[in-house]
XYZ file of C-alpha atoms in Angstrom:
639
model
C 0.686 -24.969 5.908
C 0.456 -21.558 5.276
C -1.961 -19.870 3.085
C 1.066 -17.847 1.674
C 3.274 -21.783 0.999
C -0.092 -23.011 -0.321
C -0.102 -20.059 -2.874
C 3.264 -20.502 -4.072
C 2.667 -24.177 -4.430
C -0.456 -23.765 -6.363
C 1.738 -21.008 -8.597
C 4.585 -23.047 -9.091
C 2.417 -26.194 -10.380
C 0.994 -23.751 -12.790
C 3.872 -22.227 -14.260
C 4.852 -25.753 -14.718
C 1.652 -26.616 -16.536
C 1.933 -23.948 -18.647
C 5.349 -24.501 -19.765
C 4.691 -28.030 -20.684
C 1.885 -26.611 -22.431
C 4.028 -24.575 -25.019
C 7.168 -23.644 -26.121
C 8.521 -20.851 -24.559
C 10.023 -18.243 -26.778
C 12.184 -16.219 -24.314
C 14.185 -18.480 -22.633
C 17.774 -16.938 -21.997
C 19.639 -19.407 -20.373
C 17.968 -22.211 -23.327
C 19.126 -20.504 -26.120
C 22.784 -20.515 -26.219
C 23.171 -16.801 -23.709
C 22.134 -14.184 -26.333
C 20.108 -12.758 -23.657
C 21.546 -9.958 -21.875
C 20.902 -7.770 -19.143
C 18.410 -4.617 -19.785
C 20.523 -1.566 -19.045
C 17.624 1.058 -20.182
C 14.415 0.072 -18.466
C 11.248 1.168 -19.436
C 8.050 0.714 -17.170
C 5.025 2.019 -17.001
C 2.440 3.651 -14.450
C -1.569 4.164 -14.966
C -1.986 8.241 -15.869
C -4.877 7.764 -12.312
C -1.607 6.985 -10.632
C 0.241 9.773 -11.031
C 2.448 11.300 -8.549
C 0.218 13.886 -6.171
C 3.392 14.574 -4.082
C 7.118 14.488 -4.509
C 7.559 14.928 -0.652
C 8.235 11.417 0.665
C 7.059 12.660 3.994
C 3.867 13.364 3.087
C 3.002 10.126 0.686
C 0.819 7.859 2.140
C -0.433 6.217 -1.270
C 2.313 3.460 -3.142
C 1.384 5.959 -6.304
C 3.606 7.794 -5.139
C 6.443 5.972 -3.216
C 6.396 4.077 -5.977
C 7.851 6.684 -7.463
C 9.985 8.521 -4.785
C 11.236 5.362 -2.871
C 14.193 5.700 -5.684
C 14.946 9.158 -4.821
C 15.730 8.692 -1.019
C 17.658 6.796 1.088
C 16.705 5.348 4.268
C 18.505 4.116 7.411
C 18.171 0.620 6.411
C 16.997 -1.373 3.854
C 16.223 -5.356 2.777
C 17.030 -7.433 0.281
C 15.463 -9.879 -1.797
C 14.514 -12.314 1.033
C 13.709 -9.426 3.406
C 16.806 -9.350 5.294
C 18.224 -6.018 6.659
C 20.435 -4.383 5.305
C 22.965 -1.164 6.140
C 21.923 1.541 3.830
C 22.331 5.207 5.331
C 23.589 4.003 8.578
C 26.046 1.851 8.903
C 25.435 0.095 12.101
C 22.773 -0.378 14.782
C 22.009 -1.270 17.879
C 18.886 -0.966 20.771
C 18.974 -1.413 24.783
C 17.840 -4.229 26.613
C 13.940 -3.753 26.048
C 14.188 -2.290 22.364
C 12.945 1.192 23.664
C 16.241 2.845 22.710
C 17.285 2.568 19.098
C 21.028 3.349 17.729
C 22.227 4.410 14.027
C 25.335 5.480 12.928
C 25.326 7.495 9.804
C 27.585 7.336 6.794
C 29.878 10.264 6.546
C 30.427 12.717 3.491
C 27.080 11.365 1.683
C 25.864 14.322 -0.548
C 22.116 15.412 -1.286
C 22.223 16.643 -4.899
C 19.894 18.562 -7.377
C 18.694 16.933 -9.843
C 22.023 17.949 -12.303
C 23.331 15.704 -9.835
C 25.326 17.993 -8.217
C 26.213 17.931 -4.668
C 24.327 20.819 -2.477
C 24.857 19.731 1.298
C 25.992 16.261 3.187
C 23.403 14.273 4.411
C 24.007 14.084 8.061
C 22.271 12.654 11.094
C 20.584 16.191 11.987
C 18.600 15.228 8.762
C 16.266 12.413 10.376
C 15.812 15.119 13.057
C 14.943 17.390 10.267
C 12.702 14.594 8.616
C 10.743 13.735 12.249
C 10.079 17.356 12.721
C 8.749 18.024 9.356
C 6.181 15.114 9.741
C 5.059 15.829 13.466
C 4.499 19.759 12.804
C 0.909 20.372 11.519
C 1.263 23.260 9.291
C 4.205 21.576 7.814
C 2.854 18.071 7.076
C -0.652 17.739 7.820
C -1.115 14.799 9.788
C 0.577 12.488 7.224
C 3.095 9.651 8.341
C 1.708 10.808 11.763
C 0.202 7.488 13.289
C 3.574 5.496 13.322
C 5.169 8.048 15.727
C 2.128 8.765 17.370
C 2.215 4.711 18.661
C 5.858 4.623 19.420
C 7.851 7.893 19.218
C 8.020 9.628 22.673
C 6.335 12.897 22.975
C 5.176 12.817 19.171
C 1.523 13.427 19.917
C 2.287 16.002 22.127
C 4.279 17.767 19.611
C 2.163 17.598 17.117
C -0.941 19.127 19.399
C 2.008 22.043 20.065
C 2.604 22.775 16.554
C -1.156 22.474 15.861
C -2.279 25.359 18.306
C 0.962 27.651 16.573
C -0.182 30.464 13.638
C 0.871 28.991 10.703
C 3.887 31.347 10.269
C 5.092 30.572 13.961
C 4.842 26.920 13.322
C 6.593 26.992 9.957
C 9.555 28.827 10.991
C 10.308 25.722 13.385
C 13.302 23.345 13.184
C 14.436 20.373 14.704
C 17.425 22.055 16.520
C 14.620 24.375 18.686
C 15.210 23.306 22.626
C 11.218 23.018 22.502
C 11.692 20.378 19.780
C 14.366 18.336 21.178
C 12.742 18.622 24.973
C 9.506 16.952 23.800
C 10.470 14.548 20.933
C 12.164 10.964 21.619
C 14.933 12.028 19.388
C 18.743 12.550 20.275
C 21.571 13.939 18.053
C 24.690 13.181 20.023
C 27.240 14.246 16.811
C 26.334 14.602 13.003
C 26.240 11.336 12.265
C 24.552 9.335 15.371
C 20.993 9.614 15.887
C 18.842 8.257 18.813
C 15.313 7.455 18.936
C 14.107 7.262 22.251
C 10.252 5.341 22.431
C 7.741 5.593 24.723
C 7.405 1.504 24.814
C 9.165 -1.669 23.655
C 9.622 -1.943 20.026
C 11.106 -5.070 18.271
C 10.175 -3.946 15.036
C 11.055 -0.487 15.265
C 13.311 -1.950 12.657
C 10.590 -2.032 9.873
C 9.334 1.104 10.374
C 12.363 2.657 9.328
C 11.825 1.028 5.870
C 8.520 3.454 5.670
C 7.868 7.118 4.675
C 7.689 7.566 8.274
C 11.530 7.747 8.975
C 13.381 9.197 5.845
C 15.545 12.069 6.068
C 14.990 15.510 5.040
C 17.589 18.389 4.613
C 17.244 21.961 6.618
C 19.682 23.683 4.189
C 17.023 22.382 1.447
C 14.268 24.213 3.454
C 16.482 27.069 4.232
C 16.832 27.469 0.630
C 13.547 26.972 -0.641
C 11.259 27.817 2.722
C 8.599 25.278 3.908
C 5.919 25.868 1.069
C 8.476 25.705 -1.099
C 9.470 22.119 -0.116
C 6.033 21.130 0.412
C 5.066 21.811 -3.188
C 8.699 20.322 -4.467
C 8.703 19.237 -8.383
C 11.477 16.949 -9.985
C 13.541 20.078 -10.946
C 13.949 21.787 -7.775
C 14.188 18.299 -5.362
C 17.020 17.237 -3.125
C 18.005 13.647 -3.772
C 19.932 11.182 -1.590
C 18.306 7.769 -3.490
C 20.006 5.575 -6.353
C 18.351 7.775 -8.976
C 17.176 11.428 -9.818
C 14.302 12.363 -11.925
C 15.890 13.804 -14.596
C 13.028 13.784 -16.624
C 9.301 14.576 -15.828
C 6.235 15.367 -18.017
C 3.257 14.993 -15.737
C 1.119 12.301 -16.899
C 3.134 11.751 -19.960
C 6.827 9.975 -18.494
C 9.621 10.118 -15.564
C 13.073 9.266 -16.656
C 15.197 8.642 -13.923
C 19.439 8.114 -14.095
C 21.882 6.992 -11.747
C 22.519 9.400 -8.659
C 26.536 10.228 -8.582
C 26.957 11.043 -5.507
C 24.706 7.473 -4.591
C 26.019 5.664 -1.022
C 26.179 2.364 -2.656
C 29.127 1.918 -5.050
C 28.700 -1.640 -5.545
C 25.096 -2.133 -6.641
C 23.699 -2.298 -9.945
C 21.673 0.468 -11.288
C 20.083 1.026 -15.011
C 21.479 3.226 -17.310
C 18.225 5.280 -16.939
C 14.876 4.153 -16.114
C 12.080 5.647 -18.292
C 8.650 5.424 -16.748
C 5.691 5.332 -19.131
C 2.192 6.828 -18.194
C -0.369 5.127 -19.736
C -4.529 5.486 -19.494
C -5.618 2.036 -18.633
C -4.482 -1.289 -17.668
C -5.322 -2.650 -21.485
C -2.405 -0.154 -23.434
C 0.878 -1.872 -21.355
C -0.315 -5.253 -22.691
C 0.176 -3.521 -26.689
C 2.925 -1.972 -25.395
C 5.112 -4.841 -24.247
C 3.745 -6.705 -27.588
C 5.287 -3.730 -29.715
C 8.574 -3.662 -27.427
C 7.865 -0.577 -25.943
C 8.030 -1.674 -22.630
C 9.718 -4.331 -20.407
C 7.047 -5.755 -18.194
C 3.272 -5.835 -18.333
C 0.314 -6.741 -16.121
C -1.640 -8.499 -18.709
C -5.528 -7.869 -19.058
C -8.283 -9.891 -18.815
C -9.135 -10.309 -22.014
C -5.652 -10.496 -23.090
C -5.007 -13.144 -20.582
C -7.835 -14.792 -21.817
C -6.921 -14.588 -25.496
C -3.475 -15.906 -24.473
C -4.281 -18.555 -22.164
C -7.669 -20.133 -24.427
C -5.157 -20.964 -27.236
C -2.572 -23.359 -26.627
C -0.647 -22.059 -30.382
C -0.292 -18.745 -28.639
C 3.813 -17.906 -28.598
C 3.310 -16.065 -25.224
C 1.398 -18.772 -23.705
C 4.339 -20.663 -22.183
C 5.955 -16.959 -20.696
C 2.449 -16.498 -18.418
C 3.940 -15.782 -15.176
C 3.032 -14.506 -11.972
C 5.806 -12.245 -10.370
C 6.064 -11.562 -7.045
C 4.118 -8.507 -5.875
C 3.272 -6.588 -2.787
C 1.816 -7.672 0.249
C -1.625 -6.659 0.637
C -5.450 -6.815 0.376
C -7.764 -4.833 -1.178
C -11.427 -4.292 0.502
C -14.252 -2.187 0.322
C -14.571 0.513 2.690
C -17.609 2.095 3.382
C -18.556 5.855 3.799
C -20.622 6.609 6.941
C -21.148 9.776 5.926
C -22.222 10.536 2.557
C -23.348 13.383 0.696
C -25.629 14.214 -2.695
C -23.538 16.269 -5.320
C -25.215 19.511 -3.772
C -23.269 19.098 -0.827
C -26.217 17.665 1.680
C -26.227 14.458 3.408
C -27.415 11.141 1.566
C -30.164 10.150 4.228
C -31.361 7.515 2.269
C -27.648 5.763 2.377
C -26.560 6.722 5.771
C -29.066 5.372 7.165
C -29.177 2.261 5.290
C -25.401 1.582 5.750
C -25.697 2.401 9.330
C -27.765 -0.367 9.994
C -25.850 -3.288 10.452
C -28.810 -6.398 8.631
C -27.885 -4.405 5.664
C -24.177 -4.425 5.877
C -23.908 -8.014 7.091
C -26.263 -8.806 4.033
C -23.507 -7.461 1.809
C -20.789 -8.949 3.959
C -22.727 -12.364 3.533
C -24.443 -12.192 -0.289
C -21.873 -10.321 -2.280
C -20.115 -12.974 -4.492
C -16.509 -11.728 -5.314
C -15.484 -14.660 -7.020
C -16.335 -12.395 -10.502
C -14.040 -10.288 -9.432
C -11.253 -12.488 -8.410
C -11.685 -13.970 -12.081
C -11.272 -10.357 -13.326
C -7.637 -10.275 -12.003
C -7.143 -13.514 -12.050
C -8.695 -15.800 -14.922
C -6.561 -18.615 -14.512
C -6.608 -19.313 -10.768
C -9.269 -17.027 -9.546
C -9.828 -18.703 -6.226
C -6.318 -17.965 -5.213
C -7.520 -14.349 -4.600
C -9.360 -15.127 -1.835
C -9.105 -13.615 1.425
C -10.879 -12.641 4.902
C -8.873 -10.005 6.220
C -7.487 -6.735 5.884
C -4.028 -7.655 7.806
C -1.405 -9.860 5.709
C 0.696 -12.974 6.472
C 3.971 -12.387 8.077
C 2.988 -9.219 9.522
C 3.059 -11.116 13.334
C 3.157 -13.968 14.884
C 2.640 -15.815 17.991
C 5.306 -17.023 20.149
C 3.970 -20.753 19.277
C 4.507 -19.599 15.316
C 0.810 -18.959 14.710
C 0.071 -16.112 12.083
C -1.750 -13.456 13.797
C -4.133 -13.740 10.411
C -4.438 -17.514 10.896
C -5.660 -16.072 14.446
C -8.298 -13.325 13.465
C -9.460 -15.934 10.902
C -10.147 -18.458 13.841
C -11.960 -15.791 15.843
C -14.257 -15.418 12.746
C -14.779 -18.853 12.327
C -14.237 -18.904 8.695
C -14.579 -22.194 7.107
C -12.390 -22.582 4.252
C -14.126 -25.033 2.352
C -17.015 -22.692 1.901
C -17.172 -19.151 0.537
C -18.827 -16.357 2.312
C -21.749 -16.172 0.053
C -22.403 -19.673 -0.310
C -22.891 -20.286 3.582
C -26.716 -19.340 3.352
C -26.474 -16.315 5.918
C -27.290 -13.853 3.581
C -31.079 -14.228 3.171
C -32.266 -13.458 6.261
C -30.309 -10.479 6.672
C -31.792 -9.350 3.607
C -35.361 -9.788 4.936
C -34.509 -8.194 8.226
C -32.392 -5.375 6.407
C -35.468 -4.306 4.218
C -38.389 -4.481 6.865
C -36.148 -2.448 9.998
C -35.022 0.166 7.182
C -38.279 0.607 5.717
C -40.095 1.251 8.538
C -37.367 4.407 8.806
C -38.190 5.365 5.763
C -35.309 3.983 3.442
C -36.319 3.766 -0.140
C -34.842 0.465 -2.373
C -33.087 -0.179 -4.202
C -30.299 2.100 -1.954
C -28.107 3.514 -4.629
C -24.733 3.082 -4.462
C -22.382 5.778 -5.941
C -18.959 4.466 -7.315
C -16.440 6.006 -8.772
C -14.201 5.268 -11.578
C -11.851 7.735 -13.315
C -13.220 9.179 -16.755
C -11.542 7.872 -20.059
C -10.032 4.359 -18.639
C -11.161 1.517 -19.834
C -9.625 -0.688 -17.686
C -11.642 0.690 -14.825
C -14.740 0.476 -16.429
C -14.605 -3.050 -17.340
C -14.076 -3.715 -13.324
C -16.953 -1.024 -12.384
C -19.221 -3.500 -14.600
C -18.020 -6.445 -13.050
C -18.480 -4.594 -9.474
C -21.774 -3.081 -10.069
C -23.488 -6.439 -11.489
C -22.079 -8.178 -8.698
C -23.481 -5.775 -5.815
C -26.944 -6.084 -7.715
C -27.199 -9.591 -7.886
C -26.541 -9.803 -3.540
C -30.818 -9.437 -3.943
C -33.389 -7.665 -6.322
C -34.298 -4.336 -5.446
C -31.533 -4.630 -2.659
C -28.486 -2.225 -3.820
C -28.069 -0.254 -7.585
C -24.662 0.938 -8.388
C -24.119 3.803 -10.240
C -20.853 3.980 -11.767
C -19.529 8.077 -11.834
C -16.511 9.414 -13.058
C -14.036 11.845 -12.315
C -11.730 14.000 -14.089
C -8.166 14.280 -12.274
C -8.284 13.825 -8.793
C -9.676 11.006 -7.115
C -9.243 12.656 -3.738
C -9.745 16.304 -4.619
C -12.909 15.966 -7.012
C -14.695 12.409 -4.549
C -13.407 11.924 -1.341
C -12.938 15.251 -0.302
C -16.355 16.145 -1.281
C -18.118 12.678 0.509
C -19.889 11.952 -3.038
C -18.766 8.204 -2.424
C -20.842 5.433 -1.432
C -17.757 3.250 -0.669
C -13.997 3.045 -2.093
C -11.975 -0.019 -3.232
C -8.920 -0.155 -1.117
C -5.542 -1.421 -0.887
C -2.871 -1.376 1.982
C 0.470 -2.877 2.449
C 2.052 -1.845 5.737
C 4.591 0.149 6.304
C 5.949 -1.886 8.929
C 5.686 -5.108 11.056
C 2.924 -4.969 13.185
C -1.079 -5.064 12.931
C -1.370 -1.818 14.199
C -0.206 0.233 10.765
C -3.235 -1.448 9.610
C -5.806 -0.956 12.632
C -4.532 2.136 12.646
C -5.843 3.669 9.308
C -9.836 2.639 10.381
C -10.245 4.557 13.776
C -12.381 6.996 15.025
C -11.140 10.460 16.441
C -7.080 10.106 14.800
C -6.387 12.862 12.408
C -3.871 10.547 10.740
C -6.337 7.444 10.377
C -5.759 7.466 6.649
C -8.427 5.497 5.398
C -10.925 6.453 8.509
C -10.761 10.137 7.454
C -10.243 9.654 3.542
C -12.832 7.144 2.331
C -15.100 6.323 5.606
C -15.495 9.682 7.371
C -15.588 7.596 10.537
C -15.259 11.023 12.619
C -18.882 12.323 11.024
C -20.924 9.333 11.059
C -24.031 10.689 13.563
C -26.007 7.888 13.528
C -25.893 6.203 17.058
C -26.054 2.421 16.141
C -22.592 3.382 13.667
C -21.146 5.486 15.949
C -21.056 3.264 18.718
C -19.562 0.214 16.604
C -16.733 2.377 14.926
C -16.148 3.828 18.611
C -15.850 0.709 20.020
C -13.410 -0.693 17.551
C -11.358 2.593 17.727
C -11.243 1.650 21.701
C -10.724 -1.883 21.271
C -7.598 -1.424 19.190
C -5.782 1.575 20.600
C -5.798 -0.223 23.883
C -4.431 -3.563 22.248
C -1.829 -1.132 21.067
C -0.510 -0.680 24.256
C 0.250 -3.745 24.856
C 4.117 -4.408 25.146
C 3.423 -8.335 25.645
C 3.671 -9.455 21.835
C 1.215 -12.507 22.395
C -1.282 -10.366 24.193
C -0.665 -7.635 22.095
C -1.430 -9.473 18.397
C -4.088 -11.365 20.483
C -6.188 -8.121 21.604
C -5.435 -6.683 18.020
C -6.759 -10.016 16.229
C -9.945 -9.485 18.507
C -10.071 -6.229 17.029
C -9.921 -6.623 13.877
C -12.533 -10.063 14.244
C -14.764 -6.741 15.564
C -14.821 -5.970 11.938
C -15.958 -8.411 10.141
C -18.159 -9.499 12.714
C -20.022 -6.107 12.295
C -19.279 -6.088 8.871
C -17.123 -2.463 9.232
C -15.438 -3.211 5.815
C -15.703 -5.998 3.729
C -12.428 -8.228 2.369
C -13.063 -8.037 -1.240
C -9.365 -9.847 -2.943
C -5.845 -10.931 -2.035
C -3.758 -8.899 -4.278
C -1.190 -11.770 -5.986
C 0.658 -9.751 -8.568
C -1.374 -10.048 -11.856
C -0.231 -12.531 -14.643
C 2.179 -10.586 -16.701
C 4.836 -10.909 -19.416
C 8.264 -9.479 -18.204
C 11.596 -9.231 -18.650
C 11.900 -8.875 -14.724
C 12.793 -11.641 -12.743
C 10.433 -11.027 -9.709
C 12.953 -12.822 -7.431
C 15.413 -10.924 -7.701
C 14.190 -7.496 -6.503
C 13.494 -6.045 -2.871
C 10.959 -7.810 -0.856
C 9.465 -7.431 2.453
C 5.492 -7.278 3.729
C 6.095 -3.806 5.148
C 7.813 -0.903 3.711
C 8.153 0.992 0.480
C 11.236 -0.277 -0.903
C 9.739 -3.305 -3.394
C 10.187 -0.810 -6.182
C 13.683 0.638 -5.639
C 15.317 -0.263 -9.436
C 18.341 -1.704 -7.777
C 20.194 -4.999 -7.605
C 17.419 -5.979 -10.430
C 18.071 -9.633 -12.707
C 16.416 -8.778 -16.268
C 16.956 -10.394 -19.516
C 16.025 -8.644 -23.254
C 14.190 -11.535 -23.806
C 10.774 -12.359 -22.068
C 11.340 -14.590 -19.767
C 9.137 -17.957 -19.879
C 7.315 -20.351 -17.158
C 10.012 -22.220 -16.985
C 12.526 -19.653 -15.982
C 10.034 -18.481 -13.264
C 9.870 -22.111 -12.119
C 13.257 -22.028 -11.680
C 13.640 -18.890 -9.832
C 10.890 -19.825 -7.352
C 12.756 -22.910 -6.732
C 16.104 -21.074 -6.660
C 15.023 -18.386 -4.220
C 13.562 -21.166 -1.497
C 16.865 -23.088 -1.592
C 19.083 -19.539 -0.474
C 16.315 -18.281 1.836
């Protein structure tokens, strides 16, 4: 079985548990149908998740697709099982060896301003528009880059071209130039057909178009506002095509979004208005949702805890666990940090470069504390060895390709990492090669949390004692903060010793993973953000991170699928076994109280459409363990 059907298993027999446990007290099918649908949502966001873009193009962080996946529309789109579904086009089709893919665009869909009012028709030339914008340098910056890069004929090229253009020469570009259309796998037969021609076979070149990577983009919006202009785009001066608008926006305060007029999809079901609450930590939506404020919560720690410990509790029977999105979280190391006066850490690149010492935090670092953190009731259900996800391949025999990479890792379920005994004598091999370089212990290592939230500093405490306990005098964390920026004010600046990551691909296929670790890609996200693979000096580093950048861009061009996930599972086994990054959580949706029935909404393990407010099932009363129990059950019986 699955480690995914396990999961939902385990789930379901404790949502039963719990409702035997206690009454529920929202229950709206039990209590004679005074329940009724929400039609004025309110949700809520963490203020360190605010939106640092309103360009779709250029998001690569859920922050802020979160956000902006309800202000565009793509090509296609799924449903709640994560079928496909006709959004902007209509129809579609590819050639015998999926190389050549065929949309057919809705006619007379409008973009409008945020007044809702119509300012140009969203035609086909718009996806042209949208693939230029993203492959010209001094337009987009790399971002939404390594998709096309893999697939898209003559993308990389492109991109080089615009790169070596003054910026002025390469912003005044458009997708209608003949040097555009000569180089890029992209054909515009009428306004509302548009081709994308691929340098390879791609079967799932159907997921990708349900990522940031292929949304549209209007000219006449650029026209009107010029390229910095649209870069720097706010909520007022957008150009929607998505269910909603922004109407609303106070920056770290609320969004309010309302129903798009001009929307594609007549027959869906929208909210009145959707009102987006920005909060400072993860403790204030749990008071929230308690005072009515808001309609969902991911409940804390110690408010699970106070909830769960008393069996009198009137919430205790509506504990449920939602469905969330696909993903890991991990911690990624920097190989090339610097002190806060801007010169290198010596004493931590050097440590971190050697691999005893990473394999002795691979090995000794007990996350089970952690998994208890965000998940008190089942922690060991947060478990996981990889940065990949279920469903994201498989084998033509129907293995998972992470069932594979686990098996190349040898990882023996019935024992946890730090438990197996490995640790020690990496330790004592760790200490004795680094000291003789010179390496002072305990290493420090500098994390960051943002200043003010609570939330974060509960986990940095949980994190830091943790790390300190792999050995004494091994590793001290020092917990920093920052004001704003995450990015701007840490990464940017190397002060980090290592980040705590998430990803949840953009589409179906290892490689949007891989992808974001490698050496020498300006659009390896993560690489370039968090681990500075592209500085790390030190030899014994640089040759692992090289030969893992090597490893998977040649199992990326493999057109074979069971050679291809095969060479990529090797890959990513490269990881672990050289302890590259370290799997830290699987990231199940928290235990929450909502008024959401998780079932109901998009779903998919790729793609950015989970949190489109559309087609949602809510009740204004919380809904209990039992109604989750049923959904569950429900949603396997129509899949």
């Amino acid at each position: 079985m699955k480690k995914g059907k396990r999961l939902l298993a385990l789930s379901l027999t404790l949502v039963m548990a719990l409702s035997a446990c206690t009454k529920p007290s929202g229950n709206p099918e039990g209590n004679g149908g005074e329940a009724t649908a929400i039609k004025d949502f309110v949700d809520w966001q963490l203020q360190a998740n605010e939106n640092t873009t309103f360009l779709l193009l250029y998001s690569e962080e859920r922050a802020n697709s979160k956000v902006l996946c309800n202000c565009y529309s793509p090509l296609i789109e799924y449903d709640k099982y994560g079928v496909y579904q006709p959004a902007m086009a209509t129809e579609w089709s590819h050639n015998e060896d999926a190389s050549e893919w065929t949309f057919k665009i809705r006619q007379g869909i409008q973009w409008v301003n945020q007044a809702g009012e119509p300012m140009a028709e969203c035609t086909a030339w718009d996806w042209a528009t949208g693939l230029e914008w993203i492959l010209n340098y001094h337009k987009n910056q790399s971002k939404n880059t390594a998709m096309h890069f893999e697939v898209t004929k003559g993308a990389a090229e492109y991109y080089e071209y615009t790169k070596n253009l003054d910026a002025e020469a390469g912003k005044a570009t458009t997708a209608k130039d003949a040097k555009f259309l000569e180089m890029v796998g992209i054909e515009i037969p009428d306004d509302y057909t548009v081709i994308y021609k691929l340098s390879k076979s791609v079967p799932y070149f159907e997921s990708l178009c349900t990522g940031a990577c292929i949304y549209p983009l209007s000219q006449a919006q650029v026209d009107a506002m010029g390229v910095d202009g649209v870069f720097g785009q706010q909520p007022n001066n957008m150009w929607y095509n998505g269910p909603y608008v922004i109407s609303e926006y106070v920056q770290n305060n609320s969004k309010i979004f309302t129903p798009n007029p001009e929307y594609w999809d007549k027959d869906c079901q929208l909210f009145d208005s959707v009102e987006v609450k920005m909060v400072q930590d993860n403790l204030t939506d749990d008071e929230m949702f308690m005072n009515g404020e808001v309609d969902r919560c991911e409940l804390s720690e110690s408010r699970l805890r106070l909830i769960y410990d008393n069996e009198n509790d009137p919430n205790r029977g509506n504990l449920v666990q939602p469905r969330g999105v696909v993903g890991h979280s991990q911690i990624l190391i920097n190989y090339y940090k610097n002190n806060l006066d801007g010169t290198p850490d010596v004493n931590w690149n050097t440590a971190i470069a050697n691999e005893n010492f990473r394999q002795a935090i691979y090995w000794g670092w007990n996350t089970r504390d952690i998994w208890s953190y965000y998940n008190y009731i089942d922690p060991d259900s947060m478990r996981t060895e990889n940065f990949t996800t279920e469903d994201i391949g498989k084998f033509s025999d129907g293995t998972d390709y992470v069932d594979r990479v686990e098996e190349l890792i040898g990882v023996d379920r019935s024992v946890n990492r730090w438990e197996s005994g490995k640790a020690e004598e990496y330790i004592k091999k760790a200490k004795e090669e680094l000291s003789a370089q010179g390496v002072t212990f305990p290493v420090e290592l500098a994390y960051y949390i943002k200043a003010g939230d609570q939330g974060a500093q509960d986990f940095a405490t949980i994190f830091k004692n943790s790390i300190e306990n792999i050995a004494e005098d091994f590793i001290t964390v020092d917990i920093r903060t920052y004001i704003t920026s995450l990015t701007k004010e840490v990464y940017s600046n190397k002060y980090q010793s290592c980040g705590l990551a998430s990803w949840a691909a953009d589409y179906g296929d290892p490689e949007n993973f891989l992808n974001c670790l490698i050496a020498g890609d300006d659009a390896a996200y993560f690489g370039n953000r968090i681990m500075n693979v592209n500085s790390a000096e030190i030899p014994e580093i640089r040759e692992v991170l090289d030969t893992f950048s090597d490893m998977t861009r040649a199992a990326n061009m493999i057109g074979d699928l069971d050679e291809r996930y095969e060479a990529q599972a090797q890959a990513e086994a490269y990881l672990y076994k050289h302890a590259i990054i370290i799997p830290m959580r699987l990231n199940a949706t928290a235990w929450s109280l909502t008024k959401v029935n998780g079932f109901s909404t998009p779903f998919a393990a790729f793609g950015i459409q989970m949190d489109v407010y559309k087609n949602w099932e809510t009740s204004t009363e919380t809904y209990s363990a039992e109604d989750y129990a049923r959904f569950e059950q429900e949603y396997n019986q129509g899949k």
